[in-house]
């Protein structure tokens, strides 16, 4: 009986503690567009974070906005992010990178943390932290906190001077409201290495190098590689531990949002944000910035070079994937765990940077929001459908014995696309298996002041470069293409583009990344080679690109392209563009379904319908707004609007857009 009474006494004592439990010592401060809220935990498993424009009480908490629910490890470093520097808990006060060494002061294990990103222009705000779904706020409120919308910045949390360099680990607190924190959290570290010649008080800018690794290449405490670079940056490829115990690798793009209805470029966004910070506050020169990576990192560099040409003047892609959508690709299933299946083919969302110093980032990418993710992750397709977009100078390598970024799906098909891509590139195919090739494919003469990657980097973003096409890249053998090509810009003005080019072989040339030269669809140009007129009235294509015929560039030639006629009437230009509309259908004949793709030359609404030979509408398969010069895809499963299978025979696909009306016959077999 005595033990029974003791049990009930202990039980009710514990119950009393639980009923009275509440987080305490709630504090908050504002910095760089974000408010940092901390509290002392009370042993509960979850905590609710509330925000209001008035002091929060039990009577008005219903009007407060619940901005987050976090668990009891909110101050803990997760996913191995802090391991290289011995960090177990987040640091929220910056260290001084000039005078401090070691790790900053970590939060205690008993503390909770939430970081809120301000959306309002300005205002005073109050915060409360409650237990789970509770509303008791007796001991757990703080405010007012003066806040304003501003550029968010990372803070330095660790610094060490060694090997003649300063190595700094920064922590970036991303915007929780647009993140999927259930995947890999919303707080990340990245590493910056400053070489001995770097000085914050210098007026000059410093070249920048950033490296992107594979699944086993996590952050280090120090970074010893960047010999020829004043500023080097390395981001962390944080992996997600799926419920199936399969580690879903980062692949440097992103993953599903919290709702699971789209794929967001979370990884790419935080990487670019880190480079923008280093450029602005650590004097790195985005006009002279090289990105490099191998394997998964090489895949990331193919992608980022194709999407951020204003951030990377050139990229090196060592054994990178070029078509993640191919079901036979070794890592396709792993990627599908992050972005969804081919059948889902979820739309992408590229987050806005809203950076007043770099408006081109949003101008370049926002128009592609809604693109099916597997189309976006297929570089082989993107090089073709986005031929009008500027991209970085690609330097790349594939190995014929590579079984990870496997040659049959990623290397062998790529040469036939790259050779006519109208891109600036240096490309090598060798007999290597899956390993790091040590910058083998780099065009050292154009990229560096010497013949190796450790010499100072010199390639600039604000210089025009030649796009190559008609290059003879063999289908399935070792080759070295354009590795020693050289070029010098002579003129880049409104009406004239002139460049001396030595490619080492015959090829076509397209002016790319022009700083002054302008061409629009329908404009006409004369082309001179060594001051001899070789072509007249060459018309700029639907992308506004001018391309020469094949020129023997085994020896250096000076190529000059001169405007002779400009289309002045906008409607005339649109009608010229309209002639480039086309429908692709694969396979054709088909059974049981067919993939249809429409190339849209003029921005606007596009409707694609299927008709029988009697002119009867069978099914509408597309009705969407497409940007100029973009592709829209649709599948037809040989059913009508009611879902009933149709009979075999000939059908007509008609796509109608602004200024366009295109038809194509398709055959459904038995």
XYZ file of C-alpha atoms in Angstrom:
670
model
C 0.000 0.000 0.000
C 2.867 2.321 0.864
C 4.436 1.798 -2.574
C 1.070 2.400 -4.252
C 0.725 5.768 -2.479
C 4.264 6.705 -3.459
C 3.420 5.881 -7.055
C 0.401 8.188 -7.087
C 2.353 10.968 -5.387
C 5.069 10.714 -8.043
C 2.493 10.512 -10.823
C 0.601 13.626 -9.740
C 3.854 15.502 -9.141
C 4.945 14.728 -12.690
C 1.514 15.653 -14.015
C 1.671 18.985 -12.190
C 5.064 19.711 -13.733
C 3.697 18.849 -17.167
C 0.634 21.056 -16.756
C 2.754 23.957 -15.597
C 5.497 23.345 -18.175
C 6.272 26.224 -20.468
C 9.275 27.477 -22.390
C 10.915 30.446 -20.709
C 13.541 33.140 -21.233
C 12.200 33.936 -24.703
C 14.494 36.435 -26.412
C 14.702 37.881 -29.899
C 16.916 40.173 -31.928
C 16.848 41.438 -35.505
C 19.755 41.295 -37.973
C 20.021 41.484 -41.765
C 16.332 41.039 -42.545
C 15.810 38.238 -40.022
C 14.676 37.899 -36.408
C 16.427 35.288 -34.262
C 14.191 33.868 -31.507
C 15.625 31.714 -28.720
C 14.099 30.200 -25.595
C 14.843 27.775 -22.798
C 13.106 24.486 -23.475
C 10.949 22.764 -20.874
C 11.281 19.168 -22.043
C 8.393 19.280 -24.515
C 8.764 17.606 -27.889
C 7.467 20.504 -30.012
C 7.098 24.277 -29.745
C 4.841 26.722 -31.553
C 6.181 30.123 -32.634
C 3.685 32.998 -32.828
C 4.062 36.518 -34.264
C 1.835 39.575 -33.861
C 1.832 43.353 -34.239
C 0.710 43.704 -30.603
C 2.008 42.262 -27.357
C 0.828 38.649 -27.307
C -1.420 37.520 -24.458
C -3.624 34.502 -23.845
C -6.616 36.574 -24.924
C -5.247 37.694 -28.319
C -3.050 34.768 -29.321
C -5.865 33.702 -31.614
C -5.154 36.787 -33.706
C -1.402 36.116 -33.768
C 0.081 34.247 -36.740
C 1.649 30.883 -36.024
C 4.772 31.040 -38.165
C 6.315 27.671 -37.296
C 6.243 24.510 -35.234
C 9.698 23.193 -34.365
C 10.904 20.147 -32.468
C 13.078 19.898 -29.375
C 16.298 19.835 -31.401
C 15.854 23.160 -33.188
C 19.221 24.467 -31.967
C 21.063 21.287 -32.977
C 23.197 20.965 -36.102
C 21.729 18.141 -38.170
C 22.676 16.040 -41.191
C 26.362 16.285 -40.280
C 26.463 19.938 -41.308
C 28.612 21.128 -38.397
C 30.795 18.028 -38.051
C 33.963 19.313 -39.814
C 34.371 22.176 -37.325
C 33.167 20.254 -34.255
C 29.886 22.167 -34.195
C 26.964 20.487 -32.438
C 24.665 23.494 -32.052
C 24.010 26.542 -34.185
C 25.943 29.753 -33.632
C 23.862 32.916 -34.033
C 26.424 35.611 -33.165
C 29.052 36.261 -35.826
C 32.744 36.009 -35.063
C 35.271 38.566 -36.332
C 37.083 37.023 -39.306
C 40.041 39.365 -38.857
C 40.754 38.795 -35.157
C 38.864 35.667 -34.030
C 39.851 32.034 -34.478
C 38.021 28.823 -33.744
C 34.304 28.259 -33.317
C 31.906 30.947 -32.112
C 29.670 30.489 -29.075
C 27.158 27.720 -29.696
C 23.622 27.661 -28.367
C 23.044 25.305 -25.445
C 21.333 21.961 -25.890
C 18.506 23.236 -23.679
C 17.834 26.189 -25.965
C 15.404 26.367 -28.853
C 15.937 28.420 -32.014
C 13.798 29.787 -34.798
C 14.829 32.328 -37.441
C 12.093 34.357 -39.134
C 12.643 36.279 -42.380
C 10.817 39.614 -42.483
C 8.487 40.259 -45.434
C 7.063 43.627 -44.336
C 8.756 46.872 -45.366
C 9.083 47.772 -41.674
C 7.280 47.464 -38.344
C 7.423 46.376 -34.707
C 6.587 42.765 -33.948
C 6.057 40.565 -30.900
C 6.778 36.861 -30.485
C 5.593 34.041 -28.256
C 6.728 30.444 -27.889
C 4.250 27.836 -26.677
C 4.313 24.127 -25.955
C 3.123 22.101 -28.940
C -0.344 23.251 -29.914
C -0.921 25.112 -26.647
C -1.705 28.797 -26.204
C -0.304 29.475 -22.704
C 1.960 32.506 -23.045
C 2.444 33.519 -19.419
C 6.253 33.313 -19.340
C 7.213 33.081 -22.955
C 6.735 36.337 -24.857
C 9.092 38.984 -26.171
C 8.945 42.212 -28.157
C 8.620 44.676 -29.653
C 11.323 43.917 -32.223
C 11.913 46.581 -34.872
C 12.142 44.797 -38.212
C 12.394 45.647 -41.890
C 12.659 43.734 -45.138
C 16.319 43.545 -46.114
C 18.919 41.384 -47.804
C 19.577 38.323 -45.658
C 23.222 37.524 -44.991
C 25.144 34.602 -43.518
C 27.362 34.977 -40.463
C 30.909 33.758 -39.843
C 30.936 31.013 -37.192
C 34.412 29.465 -37.495
C 37.808 30.716 -38.639
C 41.288 29.239 -38.822
C 44.513 30.496 -40.412
C 46.621 27.697 -41.856
C 48.477 26.753 -45.049
C 48.903 30.452 -45.759
C 45.146 30.927 -46.060
C 42.203 32.000 -43.968
C 39.419 29.399 -43.858
C 36.004 30.671 -42.752
C 32.835 28.669 -42.199
C 29.669 30.706 -42.678
C 26.127 29.797 -41.647
C 23.199 30.815 -43.840
C 19.718 30.887 -42.305
C 17.366 30.512 -45.255
C 13.802 31.831 -45.386
C 11.792 29.211 -43.478
C 8.505 30.326 -45.065
C 9.589 29.314 -48.584
C 11.685 26.301 -47.562
C 10.925 22.632 -46.977
C 12.607 22.315 -43.561
C 11.524 18.695 -43.191
C 14.038 17.673 -45.856
C 17.455 18.922 -44.733
C 16.475 21.771 -42.446
C 16.742 25.420 -43.431
C 20.161 26.254 -41.945
C 23.362 25.455 -43.868
C 27.093 26.013 -43.621
C 29.458 26.865 -46.438
C 33.227 27.314 -46.528
C 35.203 30.285 -47.829
C 38.973 30.192 -48.310
C 40.891 33.454 -48.674
C 44.454 33.249 -49.963
C 47.300 35.340 -48.591
C 46.962 38.177 -51.111
C 43.326 38.821 -50.157
C 42.643 42.029 -48.257
C 39.237 43.477 -47.400
C 40.704 46.980 -47.594
C 41.994 46.561 -51.165
C 40.165 48.367 -53.951
C 40.675 45.511 -56.400
C 38.360 42.535 -56.845
C 39.658 38.984 -56.535
C 39.052 35.988 -58.792
C 36.674 33.394 -57.390
C 36.640 29.610 -57.573
C 33.828 27.412 -56.282
C 33.815 23.625 -56.102
C 30.900 21.162 -56.077
C 31.428 17.582 -55.060
C 29.721 14.237 -55.156
C 27.857 12.338 -52.481
C 30.929 11.799 -50.304
C 32.367 15.306 -50.680
C 31.077 17.138 -47.624
C 32.493 20.350 -46.197
C 35.947 20.361 -44.645
C 37.449 22.459 -41.875
C 40.065 23.792 -44.276
C 40.298 23.885 -48.057
C 43.780 23.409 -49.432
C 43.235 23.362 -53.207
C 42.692 26.875 -54.612
C 46.278 27.830 -55.469
C 45.548 30.417 -58.157
C 42.407 31.904 -56.672
C 42.116 34.691 -54.135
C 38.659 33.550 -52.998
C 37.391 29.970 -53.025
C 33.941 28.777 -51.964
C 32.644 25.312 -51.206
C 29.030 24.414 -50.459
C 27.781 21.326 -48.668
C 25.908 18.637 -50.677
C 23.611 17.757 -47.771
C 21.811 14.444 -48.288
C 18.303 13.524 -47.141
C 17.782 10.275 -45.247
C 14.570 8.940 -46.743
C 12.174 6.778 -44.695
C 13.300 3.825 -46.806
C 16.846 4.334 -45.436
C 17.988 5.224 -48.951
C 20.138 8.341 -48.846
C 18.780 10.767 -51.435
C 21.727 12.748 -52.725
C 21.610 16.480 -53.295
C 22.488 16.737 -57.019
C 22.810 20.503 -56.486
C 19.329 21.436 -57.729
C 16.589 20.894 -55.173
C 13.686 18.712 -54.114
C 9.944 18.715 -53.563
C 8.374 21.520 -51.588
C 6.540 20.809 -48.330
C 3.225 20.397 -50.171
C 4.787 17.916 -52.599
C 3.214 19.598 -55.627
C 6.330 21.148 -57.170
C 10.118 20.870 -57.179
C 11.991 23.918 -55.888
C 15.628 24.832 -56.581
C 16.523 24.949 -52.873
C 20.108 23.708 -53.253
C 20.867 25.812 -56.297
C 19.362 28.869 -54.600
C 21.468 28.632 -51.437
C 24.593 28.009 -53.514
C 24.050 31.102 -55.652
C 23.116 33.154 -52.563
C 26.444 32.221 -50.984
C 28.360 33.314 -54.092
C 26.474 36.607 -54.270
C 27.383 37.251 -50.622
C 31.056 36.438 -51.184
C 31.092 38.664 -54.245
C 29.501 41.626 -52.474
C 31.118 41.457 -49.036
C 34.402 39.590 -49.562
C 35.371 41.348 -52.796
C 35.181 38.310 -55.080
C 34.779 39.115 -58.767
C 31.711 37.561 -60.408
C 33.139 38.768 -63.705
C 35.976 36.289 -63.184
C 34.383 33.268 -61.519
C 35.056 29.599 -62.272
C 32.809 26.804 -61.029
C 34.049 23.215 -61.051
C 32.799 19.832 -59.959
C 33.067 16.119 -60.527
C 30.451 13.371 -60.671
C 27.361 14.735 -58.906
C 29.189 18.062 -58.704
C 29.978 17.919 -62.412
C 26.274 17.371 -63.006
C 25.551 20.442 -60.924
C 28.035 22.500 -62.905
C 26.455 21.532 -66.220
C 23.166 22.776 -64.805
C 24.452 25.951 -63.156
C 26.539 26.892 -66.164
C 23.365 26.663 -68.237
C 21.290 28.742 -65.780
C 23.655 31.288 -64.218
C 25.940 32.659 -66.946
C 26.257 35.960 -65.057
C 27.639 34.126 -62.000
C 30.083 31.756 -63.742
C 32.256 33.003 -66.580
C 33.234 29.353 -67.163
C 32.534 25.949 -65.629
C 34.420 22.663 -65.518
C 32.153 19.603 -65.545
C 34.078 16.405 -64.867
C 32.007 13.293 -65.635
C 28.682 15.042 -65.051
C 25.211 13.730 -65.841
C 23.599 15.220 -68.939
C 20.185 13.491 -68.875
C 18.848 12.640 -65.433
C 15.437 11.880 -66.972
C 16.690 8.699 -68.650
C 15.219 5.768 -66.638
C 18.314 3.721 -67.482
C 20.641 6.244 -65.834
C 22.233 4.568 -62.809
C 21.135 7.343 -60.421
C 17.707 8.054 -61.921
C 15.833 6.342 -59.092
C 17.838 8.198 -56.462
C 16.980 11.534 -58.059
C 13.330 10.512 -58.401
C 13.210 10.111 -54.630
C 13.813 13.857 -54.362
C 11.858 15.249 -57.313
C 9.133 12.674 -57.955
C 8.645 10.077 -60.648
C 8.653 10.479 -64.405
C 4.923 9.835 -64.355
C 4.421 12.776 -61.970
C 6.866 15.077 -63.786
C 6.125 17.860 -61.318
C 6.520 21.522 -62.289
C 9.628 23.365 -61.137
C 9.770 26.581 -59.168
C 12.906 28.707 -59.229
C 12.944 30.934 -56.157
C 13.270 34.665 -56.698
C 16.539 36.304 -55.690
C 15.121 39.839 -55.739
C 18.689 41.103 -55.774
C 18.841 44.725 -56.999
C 22.487 44.203 -57.975
C 21.612 41.174 -60.109
C 18.128 41.536 -61.624
C 19.260 39.342 -64.520
C 19.001 36.251 -62.304
C 15.221 36.499 -62.018
C 14.802 37.750 -65.581
C 16.648 34.661 -66.775
C 14.926 31.965 -64.701
C 11.441 33.033 -63.619
C 10.014 32.486 -67.105
C 10.804 28.784 -66.801
C 8.736 28.206 -63.667
C 6.204 25.486 -64.419
C 8.561 23.522 -66.678
C 8.246 19.772 -65.966
C 11.150 18.848 -63.706
C 12.433 15.943 -65.779
C 12.592 18.217 -68.827
C 14.535 20.758 -66.738
C 16.974 18.085 -65.543
C 17.658 16.890 -69.089
C 20.604 19.016 -70.220
C 20.681 17.260 -73.573
C 17.215 18.668 -74.208
C 17.862 22.045 -72.574
C 20.895 22.781 -74.749
C 18.575 22.415 -77.728
C 15.344 24.056 -76.578
C 17.152 26.938 -74.862
C 19.621 27.619 -77.659
C 18.704 31.305 -77.505
C 19.781 31.598 -73.855
C 23.306 32.631 -73.004
C 25.308 30.121 -70.975
C 28.778 29.849 -69.448
C 31.900 28.588 -71.235
C 31.635 24.790 -70.803
C 34.749 22.669 -70.203
C 33.808 19.020 -69.799
C 34.954 15.416 -69.779
C 33.251 12.014 -70.031
C 34.773 8.552 -69.576
C 33.816 5.618 -71.784
C 34.362 3.172 -68.907
C 32.359 5.231 -66.409
C 29.685 3.028 -64.818
C 28.346 5.606 -62.349
C 27.653 8.606 -64.570
C 27.300 5.889 -67.133
C 28.600 6.326 -70.640
C 25.635 4.726 -72.489
C 23.057 7.236 -71.186
C 25.108 10.303 -70.211
C 28.218 10.408 -72.394
C 27.601 8.636 -75.689
C 24.417 10.573 -76.665
C 25.841 13.906 -75.573
C 28.459 14.469 -78.245
C 25.902 14.582 -81.053
C 24.052 17.362 -79.203
C 27.065 19.354 -78.049
C 28.663 19.424 -81.505
C 25.786 21.497 -82.935
C 24.856 23.409 -79.783
C 26.207 26.839 -80.819
C 27.910 26.904 -77.401
C 31.417 27.776 -76.319
C 33.010 24.537 -75.144
C 36.092 22.388 -74.679
C 35.239 18.683 -74.567
C 37.143 15.451 -74.018
C 36.109 11.805 -74.157
C 38.644 9.389 -72.667
C 38.732 5.771 -71.534
C 38.584 6.518 -67.811
C 36.297 4.865 -65.311
C 34.530 6.952 -62.660
C 37.193 9.208 -61.163
C 38.415 12.796 -61.006
C 40.240 13.739 -64.203
C 42.115 16.703 -62.768
C 40.833 19.498 -65.037
C 41.962 17.499 -68.077
C 39.334 19.034 -70.362
C 40.013 22.663 -69.447
C 41.056 25.042 -72.181
C 44.016 26.273 -70.144
C 45.072 28.867 -72.697
C 41.779 30.762 -72.461
C 41.037 30.183 -68.758
C 44.399 30.662 -67.030
C 47.562 32.723 -67.315
C 49.554 29.485 -67.571
C 49.148 25.911 -68.735
C 47.562 24.458 -65.588
C 44.619 25.097 -63.267
C 46.825 26.431 -60.453
C 47.790 29.504 -62.482
C 45.737 32.676 -61.933
C 42.286 32.526 -63.524
C 41.636 35.170 -66.191
C 38.450 34.367 -68.126
C 35.826 37.135 -68.038
C 32.042 37.161 -68.222
C 31.841 40.559 -69.911
C 33.632 39.438 -73.069
C 31.966 38.021 -76.146
C 32.892 34.474 -77.132
C 32.370 32.184 -80.141
C 29.636 29.566 -80.145
C 30.705 26.430 -82.017
C 28.598 24.122 -84.177
C 29.247 21.651 -86.957
C 32.083 20.207 -84.861
C 33.063 16.635 -85.729
C 32.575 14.805 -82.415
C 32.736 11.029 -83.045
C 29.855 8.908 -81.829
C 31.641 6.433 -79.574
C 35.375 6.964 -79.412
C 38.068 8.926 -77.613
C 38.328 12.551 -78.736
C 39.703 15.957 -77.771
C 37.660 18.864 -79.104
C 38.458 22.597 -78.953
C 40.726 22.189 -75.910
C 43.332 24.455 -77.495
C 40.941 26.807 -79.288
C 41.762 30.497 -78.909
C 39.898 33.686 -79.743
C 40.331 37.434 -79.493
C 37.506 39.972 -79.650
C 38.229 42.767 -82.139
C 34.810 44.452 -82.384
C 31.571 43.991 -80.457
C 29.383 46.958 -81.414
C 25.709 47.376 -82.320
C 26.136 46.494 -86.001
C 29.496 44.721 -86.172
C 30.963 41.662 -84.470
C 34.574 40.745 -85.278
C 36.762 38.059 -83.748
C 39.952 36.172 -84.577
C 39.368 32.456 -83.950
C 41.615 29.398 -84.045
C 39.511 26.293 -83.378
C 41.872 23.633 -84.727
C 39.230 22.260 -87.115
C 36.442 23.369 -89.478
C 33.253 24.550 -87.755
C 30.525 27.187 -87.743
C 30.683 30.267 -85.524
C 27.854 32.051 -83.684
C 28.481 35.257 -81.697
C 27.632 34.568 -78.034
C 27.495 36.645 -74.850
C 27.706 39.812 -76.946
C 28.215 43.057 -75.067
C 27.231 45.427 -77.888
C 26.323 43.450 -81.006
C 22.583 42.992 -81.529
C 20.608 40.731 -83.831
C 16.866 40.107 -83.981
C 14.864 37.554 -85.914
C 14.761 38.568 -89.576
C 17.721 40.945 -89.453
C 20.249 40.340 -92.240
C 24.046 40.257 -92.144
C 27.103 39.968 -94.379
C 29.920 37.686 -93.257
C 33.604 38.296 -93.983
C 36.499 35.876 -93.429
C 39.904 37.583 -93.426
C 38.198 40.652 -94.946
C 36.780 38.646 -97.864
C 32.970 38.638 -98.237
C 31.902 34.980 -98.058
C 28.155 35.200 -97.338
C 25.462 37.831 -97.900
C 21.977 38.368 -96.469
C 22.407 35.769 -93.725
C 19.229 36.011 -91.661
C 19.167 35.938 -87.865
C 17.162 32.906 -86.768
C 14.137 32.678 -84.473
C 16.418 33.094 -81.453
C 18.113 36.191 -82.815
C 21.320 34.268 -83.526
C 23.557 34.693 -86.557
C 25.556 31.624 -87.578
C 28.196 31.358 -90.286
C 28.615 28.471 -92.679
C 31.459 26.043 -91.959
C 34.816 27.847 -91.890
C 38.185 26.108 -91.956
C 39.569 27.180 -88.584
C 42.547 24.814 -88.513
C 44.455 28.078 -88.823
C 43.458 31.385 -87.266
C 40.880 33.394 -89.212
C 39.304 36.785 -88.579
C 35.516 36.573 -88.838
C 33.465 39.746 -89.221
C 29.656 39.853 -89.169
C 28.086 43.146 -90.315
C 24.419 44.132 -90.152
C 22.890 45.162 -93.506
C 19.148 45.207 -92.691
C 17.077 45.472 -89.525
C 13.434 44.505 -89.139
C 11.748 47.678 -87.888
C 8.078 46.607 -87.878
C 7.230 44.499 -84.771
C 4.428 42.627 -86.555
C 6.814 41.771 -89.391
C 9.241 40.352 -86.839
C 6.491 38.271 -85.237
C 5.420 36.846 -88.589
C 9.008 35.955 -89.382
C 9.292 34.192 -86.046
C 6.030 32.321 -86.686
C 7.527 30.387 -89.575
C 9.720 28.523 -87.079
C 6.749 26.904 -85.300
C 6.768 23.106 -85.455
C 5.319 19.972 -83.887
C 7.400 16.916 -82.988
C 5.745 13.524 -82.413
C 7.530 10.470 -80.999
C 7.151 7.637 -81.763
C 5.197 7.956 -84.970
C 3.520 5.555 -85.799
C 2.642 4.778 -82.162
C 0.799 2.482 -79.797
C -0.354 2.907 -77.061
C 0.693 6.549 -76.513
C 2.633 9.367 -78.155
C 4.745 12.279 -76.956
C 3.951 15.594 -78.632
C 6.094 18.707 -78.467
C 5.360 22.158 -79.839
C 8.050 24.750 -80.461
C 6.516 28.155 -79.756
C 8.230 31.026 -81.597
C 6.011 33.841 -80.241
C 5.068 34.246 -76.579
C 1.396 33.570 -75.886
C -1.351 31.004 -75.403
C -1.010 27.713 -77.283
C -3.832 25.209 -77.797
C -3.084 21.736 -79.175
C -5.956 19.495 -80.299
C -6.249 16.012 -81.814
C -8.698 15.572 -84.735
C -9.741 12.584 -86.845
C -9.693 12.729 -90.648
C -13.315 13.913 -90.672
C -12.328 17.016 -88.719
C -13.989 15.896 -85.487
C -12.287 17.055 -82.293
C -11.049 14.001 -80.395
C -9.178 15.586 -77.477
C -7.536 18.789 -76.322
C -4.047 17.891 -75.034
C -2.538 21.332 -74.402
C -3.852 24.738 -73.379
C -1.182 26.881 -71.759
C 0.839 30.057 -72.090
C 4.338 29.420 -73.440
C 7.227 31.898 -73.449
C 8.869 32.854 -76.716
C 11.079 30.160 -78.258
C 10.111 27.580 -75.648
C 8.753 24.073 -76.001
C 5.514 22.701 -74.612
C 5.048 18.953 -74.201
C 1.959 16.764 -74.024
C 1.171 13.042 -74.026
C -1.763 11.501 -75.830
C -2.826 8.045 -74.700
C -5.151 7.458 -77.683
C -8.305 8.297 -75.722
C -11.053 10.825 -76.407
C -12.406 13.426 -73.992
C -14.503 10.764 -72.215
C -11.478 8.528 -71.667
C -12.567 5.961 -74.247
C -9.897 4.384 -76.437
C -10.078 5.425 -80.081
C -9.616 3.140 -83.061
C -6.393 2.817 -85.009
C -5.824 5.108 -87.952
C -4.537 8.534 -88.973
C -5.096 11.563 -86.725
C -4.197 15.214 -87.121
C -2.485 17.252 -84.405
C -3.126 20.998 -84.710
C -1.345 23.577 -82.553
C -2.616 27.147 -82.638
C -0.794 30.096 -81.129
C -0.295 33.782 -81.745
C 0.528 34.118 -85.476
C 0.852 30.309 -85.755
C -1.284 27.394 -86.947
C 0.667 24.164 -87.406
C -0.567 20.657 -88.230
C 1.041 17.210 -88.145
C -0.249 13.742 -89.046
C 0.198 10.882 -86.591
C -0.641 7.198 -86.999
C -2.120 4.986 -84.277
C -1.329 1.353 -85.101
C -3.339 -1.728 -84.102
